[in-house]
PDB file of C-alpha atoms in Angstrom:
ATOM      1  CA  UNK A   1      -6.301 -29.543   8.213  1.00 75.00           C
ATOM      2  CA  UNK A   2      -6.469 -25.956   8.836  1.00 76.00           C
ATOM      3  CA  UNK A   3      -4.370 -25.195   6.572  1.00 79.00           C
ATOM      4  CA  UNK A   4      -6.002 -26.993   3.432  1.00 81.00           C
ATOM      5  CA  UNK A   5      -9.066 -25.042   4.465  1.00 86.00           C
ATOM      6  CA  UNK A   6      -6.976 -21.778   4.014  1.00 86.00           C
ATOM      7  CA  UNK A   7      -5.883 -22.785   0.841  1.00 83.00           C
ATOM      8  CA  UNK A   8      -9.300 -23.791  -0.627  1.00 88.00           C
ATOM      9  CA  UNK A   9     -10.542 -20.546   0.727  1.00 90.00           C
ATOM     10  CA  UNK A  10      -7.919 -18.602  -1.221  1.00 85.00           C
ATOM     11  CA  UNK A  11      -8.360 -20.316  -4.365  1.00 84.00           C
ATOM     12  CA  UNK A  12     -12.279 -19.579  -4.000  1.00 88.00           C
ATOM     13  CA  UNK A  13     -11.491 -15.896  -3.683  1.00 88.00           C
ATOM     14  CA  UNK A  14      -8.886 -15.650  -6.132  1.00 87.00           C
ATOM     15  CA  UNK A  15     -11.324 -17.207  -8.702  1.00 90.00           C
ATOM     16  CA  UNK A  16     -13.856 -15.341  -7.616  1.00 92.00           C
ATOM     17  CA  UNK A  17     -13.917 -12.758 -10.526  1.00 93.00           C
ATOM     18  CA  UNK A  18     -14.849 -15.676 -12.912  1.00 94.00           C
ATOM     19  CA  UNK A  19     -18.396 -16.473 -11.948  1.00 94.00           C
ATOM     20  CA  UNK A  20     -19.309 -12.794 -11.402  1.00 94.00           C
ATOM     21  CA  UNK A  21     -18.385 -11.287 -14.818  1.00 95.00           C
ATOM     22  CA  UNK A  22     -19.684 -14.635 -16.368  1.00 94.00           C
ATOM     23  CA  UNK A  23     -22.892 -14.175 -14.861  1.00 94.00           C
ATOM     24  CA  UNK A  24     -23.184 -10.415 -15.733  1.00 94.00           C
ATOM     25  CA  UNK A  25     -22.020 -11.503 -19.148  1.00 94.00           C
ATOM     26  CA  UNK A  26     -25.179 -13.782 -19.033  1.00 93.00           C
ATOM     27  CA  UNK A  27     -27.668 -11.395 -17.729  1.00 91.00           C
ATOM     28  CA  UNK A  28     -26.787  -8.527 -20.156  1.00 89.00           C
ATOM     29  CA  UNK A  29     -29.340  -8.838 -22.967  1.00 86.00           C
ATOM     30  CA  UNK A  30     -32.176 -10.078 -20.769  1.00 88.00           C
ATOM     31  CA  UNK A  31     -31.463  -6.824 -17.919  1.00 88.00           C
ATOM     32  CA  UNK A  32     -32.159  -5.099 -21.294  1.00 84.00           C
ATOM     33  CA  UNK A  33     -35.214  -6.549 -22.477  1.00 84.00           C
ATOM     34  CA  UNK A  34     -36.959  -5.897 -19.477  1.00 81.00           C
ATOM     35  CA  UNK A  35     -35.741  -2.008 -18.595  1.00 80.00           C
ATOM     36  CA  UNK A  36     -35.744   1.238 -20.841  1.00 84.00           C
ATOM     37  CA  UNK A  37     -32.012   1.917 -20.787  1.00 84.00           C
ATOM     38  CA  UNK A  38     -30.176   4.974 -22.650  1.00 90.00           C
ATOM     39  CA  UNK A  39     -28.085   3.756 -25.707  1.00 90.00           C
ATOM     40  CA  UNK A  40     -24.965   5.632 -24.162  1.00 93.00           C
ATOM     41  CA  UNK A  41     -25.475   3.869 -20.516  1.00 91.00           C
ATOM     42  CA  UNK A  42     -25.508   0.489 -22.541  1.00 91.00           C
ATOM     43  CA  UNK A  43     -22.514   1.033 -24.238  1.00 93.00           C
ATOM     44  CA  UNK A  44     -20.752   2.346 -21.213  1.00 93.00           C
ATOM     45  CA  UNK A  45     -21.667  -0.770 -19.904  1.00 93.00           C
ATOM     46  CA  UNK A  46     -20.640  -3.057 -22.523  1.00 94.00           C
ATOM     47  CA  UNK A  47     -17.003  -1.420 -22.442  1.00 95.00           C
ATOM     48  CA  UNK A  48     -16.652  -1.584 -18.759  1.00 95.00           C
ATOM     49  CA  UNK A  49     -17.921  -4.857 -18.717  1.00 95.00           C
ATOM     50  CA  UNK A  50     -15.124  -5.883 -21.578  1.00 96.00           C
ATOM     51  CA  UNK A  51     -12.412  -4.059 -19.621  1.00 96.00           C
ATOM     52  CA  UNK A  52     -13.127  -5.533 -16.592  1.00 96.00           C
ATOM     53  CA  UNK A  53     -13.015  -9.148 -17.887  1.00 95.00           C
ATOM     54  CA  UNK A  54      -9.511  -8.267 -20.321  1.00 95.00           C
ATOM     55  CA  UNK A  55      -8.034  -7.084 -16.259  1.00 94.00           C
ATOM     56  CA  UNK A  56      -9.721 -10.385 -14.725  1.00 94.00           C
ATOM     57  CA  UNK A  57      -7.684 -12.262 -17.457  1.00 94.00           C
ATOM     58  CA  UNK A  58      -4.254 -10.935 -16.772  1.00 92.00           C
ATOM     59  CA  UNK A  59      -5.095 -10.954 -13.194  1.00 93.00           C
ATOM     60  CA  UNK A  60      -5.991 -14.775 -13.680  1.00 92.00           C
ATOM     61  CA  UNK A  61      -2.709 -15.176 -15.678  1.00 91.00           C
ATOM     62  CA  UNK A  62      -0.535 -13.461 -12.763  1.00 91.00           C
ATOM     63  CA  UNK A  63      -1.746 -15.876 -10.304  1.00 90.00           C
ATOM     64  CA  UNK A  64      -0.936 -18.699 -12.557  1.00 90.00           C
ATOM     65  CA  UNK A  65       2.407 -17.616 -13.042  1.00 90.00           C
ATOM     66  CA  UNK A  66       2.751 -17.275  -9.438  1.00 88.00           C
ATOM     67  CA  UNK A  67       1.136 -21.252  -9.198  1.00 87.00           C
ATOM     68  CA  UNK A  68       3.741 -22.375 -11.796  1.00 89.00           C
ATOM     69  CA  UNK A  69       6.592 -20.969  -9.517  1.00 88.00           C
ATOM     70  CA  UNK A  70       5.444 -22.754  -6.722  1.00 87.00           C
ATOM     71  CA  UNK A  71       6.053 -26.049  -8.703  1.00 89.00           C
ATOM     72  CA  UNK A  72       9.470 -24.957 -10.297  1.00 91.00           C
ATOM     73  CA  UNK A  73       7.914 -24.264 -13.437  1.00 91.00           C
ATOM     74  CA  UNK A  74       9.792 -21.603 -15.389  1.00 88.00           C
ATOM     75  CA  UNK A  75       7.786 -19.937 -18.352  1.00 88.00           C
ATOM     76  CA  UNK A  76      10.134 -18.739 -21.129  1.00 90.00           C
ATOM     77  CA  UNK A  77      11.215 -14.971 -21.507  1.00 88.00           C
ATOM     78  CA  UNK A  78       8.900 -13.851 -24.037  1.00 90.00           C
ATOM     79  CA  UNK A  79       5.590 -15.305 -22.021  1.00 90.00           C
ATOM     80  CA  UNK A  80       7.058 -13.362 -18.978  1.00 88.00           C
ATOM     81  CA  UNK A  81       7.523 -10.158 -20.985  1.00 89.00           C
ATOM     82  CA  UNK A  82       3.763 -10.843 -22.582  1.00 91.00           C
ATOM     83  CA  UNK A  83       2.265 -11.006 -19.379  1.00 90.00           C
ATOM     84  CA  UNK A  84       4.105  -8.294 -17.417  1.00 89.00           C
ATOM     85  CA  UNK A  85       2.937  -5.883 -20.739  1.00 90.00           C
ATOM     86  CA  UNK A  86      -0.604  -7.190 -20.453  1.00 91.00           C
ATOM     87  CA  UNK A  87      -0.546  -6.618 -16.568  1.00 90.00           C
ATOM     88  CA  UNK A  88       0.777  -2.867 -17.610  1.00 90.00           C
ATOM     89  CA  UNK A  89      -2.012  -2.558 -20.194  1.00 92.00           C
ATOM     90  CA  UNK A  90      -5.143  -3.653 -17.593  1.00 92.00           C
ATOM     91  CA  UNK A  91      -3.640  -1.176 -15.009  1.00 91.00           C
ATOM     92  CA  UNK A  92      -5.682   1.286 -16.975  1.00 93.00           C
ATOM     93  CA  UNK A  93      -8.020  -0.646 -18.280  1.00 94.00           C
ATOM     94  CA  UNK A  94      -9.299  -1.900 -15.105  1.00 94.00           C
ATOM     95  CA  UNK A  95      -9.713   2.036 -13.541  1.00 93.00           C
ATOM     96  CA  UNK A  96     -11.323   3.124 -16.752  1.00 95.00           C
ATOM     97  CA  UNK A  97     -13.775  -0.323 -15.915  1.00 95.00           C
ATOM     98  CA  UNK A  98     -14.714   1.082 -12.430  1.00 95.00           C
ATOM     99  CA  UNK A  99     -15.531   5.101 -13.514  1.00 95.00           C
ATOM    100  CA  UNK A 100     -17.490   3.092 -16.566  1.00 94.00           C
ATOM    101  CA  UNK A 101     -19.676   1.025 -14.135  1.00 94.00           C
ATOM    102  CA  UNK A 102     -20.673   3.832 -11.959  1.00 93.00           C
ATOM    103  CA  UNK A 103     -22.020   5.837 -15.385  1.00 93.00           C
ATOM    104  CA  UNK A 104     -23.424   2.944 -17.381  1.00 91.00           C
ATOM    105  CA  UNK A 105     -26.207   1.051 -16.745  1.00 90.00           C
ATOM    106  CA  UNK A 106     -26.615  -2.989 -16.037  1.00 89.00           C
ATOM    107  CA  UNK A 107     -26.798  -6.117 -14.256  1.00 90.00           C
ATOM    108  CA  UNK A 108     -24.816  -6.447 -10.964  1.00 92.00           C
ATOM    109  CA  UNK A 109     -23.292  -3.094 -10.995  1.00 92.00           C
ATOM    110  CA  UNK A 110     -22.196  -2.931  -7.580  1.00 94.00           C
ATOM    111  CA  UNK A 111     -20.646  -6.576  -7.676  1.00 94.00           C
ATOM    112  CA  UNK A 112     -19.004  -5.916 -10.555  1.00 94.00           C
ATOM    113  CA  UNK A 113     -17.116  -2.819  -9.299  1.00 95.00           C
ATOM    114  CA  UNK A 114     -16.350  -4.527  -5.949  1.00 94.00           C
ATOM    115  CA  UNK A 115     -15.089  -7.181  -8.331  1.00 94.00           C
ATOM    116  CA  UNK A 116     -12.997  -4.643 -10.363  1.00 95.00           C
ATOM    117  CA  UNK A 117     -11.915  -3.209  -7.430  1.00 95.00           C
ATOM    118  CA  UNK A 118     -10.297  -6.442  -6.140  1.00 93.00           C
ATOM    119  CA  UNK A 119      -8.885  -7.310  -9.641  1.00 93.00           C
ATOM    120  CA  UNK A 120      -7.700  -3.664  -9.684  1.00 93.00           C
ATOM    121  CA  UNK A 121      -6.020  -3.823  -6.177  1.00 92.00           C
ATOM    122  CA  UNK A 122      -4.317  -7.022  -7.018  1.00 90.00           C
ATOM    123  CA  UNK A 123      -3.114  -5.906 -10.396  1.00 90.00           C
ATOM    124  CA  UNK A 124      -1.514  -2.760  -8.755  1.00 89.00           C
ATOM    125  CA  UNK A 125       0.186  -4.876  -6.035  1.00 87.00           C
ATOM    126  CA  UNK A 126       1.582  -7.120  -7.837  1.00 79.00           C
ATOM    127  CA  UNK A 127       2.698  -6.076 -11.451  1.00 70.00           C
ATOM    128  CA  UNK A 128       6.002  -6.583 -11.658  1.00 75.00           C
ATOM    129  CA  UNK A 129       6.796  -9.912 -13.272  1.00 73.00           C
ATOM    130  CA  UNK A 130      10.473  -9.504 -14.665  1.00 71.00           C
ATOM    131  CA  UNK A 131      13.005  -7.419 -12.390  1.00 65.00           C
ATOM    132  CA  UNK A 132      15.725  -6.169 -14.298  1.00 59.00           C
ATOM    133  CA  UNK A 133      19.098  -6.641 -12.760  1.00 48.00           C
TER     134      UNK A 133
END
């Protein structure tokens, strides 16, 4: 029973970027309607939100690949190449997103910075998909 609880908790932690980013995307227009924000800060926040969303998509694809490995499902080599290159690009995007969240202004910035930092650490730690022999 404790093992099941650990599996559910791990799944919840791994999927946590989805609701955080979805909440930020939904509250964005309402935040700008009530606050006076410079156009530059708004643009930086939107760029950060877009970069963080792409990084989270790569992060979720990586963990989907790991779950497929648990069940013995092997994706084709072309899919693995695309995933590895996507992870390579999103490494840079996630770092840019954190900087843009600091400079921009929008809803839930601190929560988004922590979420993007979590995704960044995961992408940097687990970016190798294909091990060349």
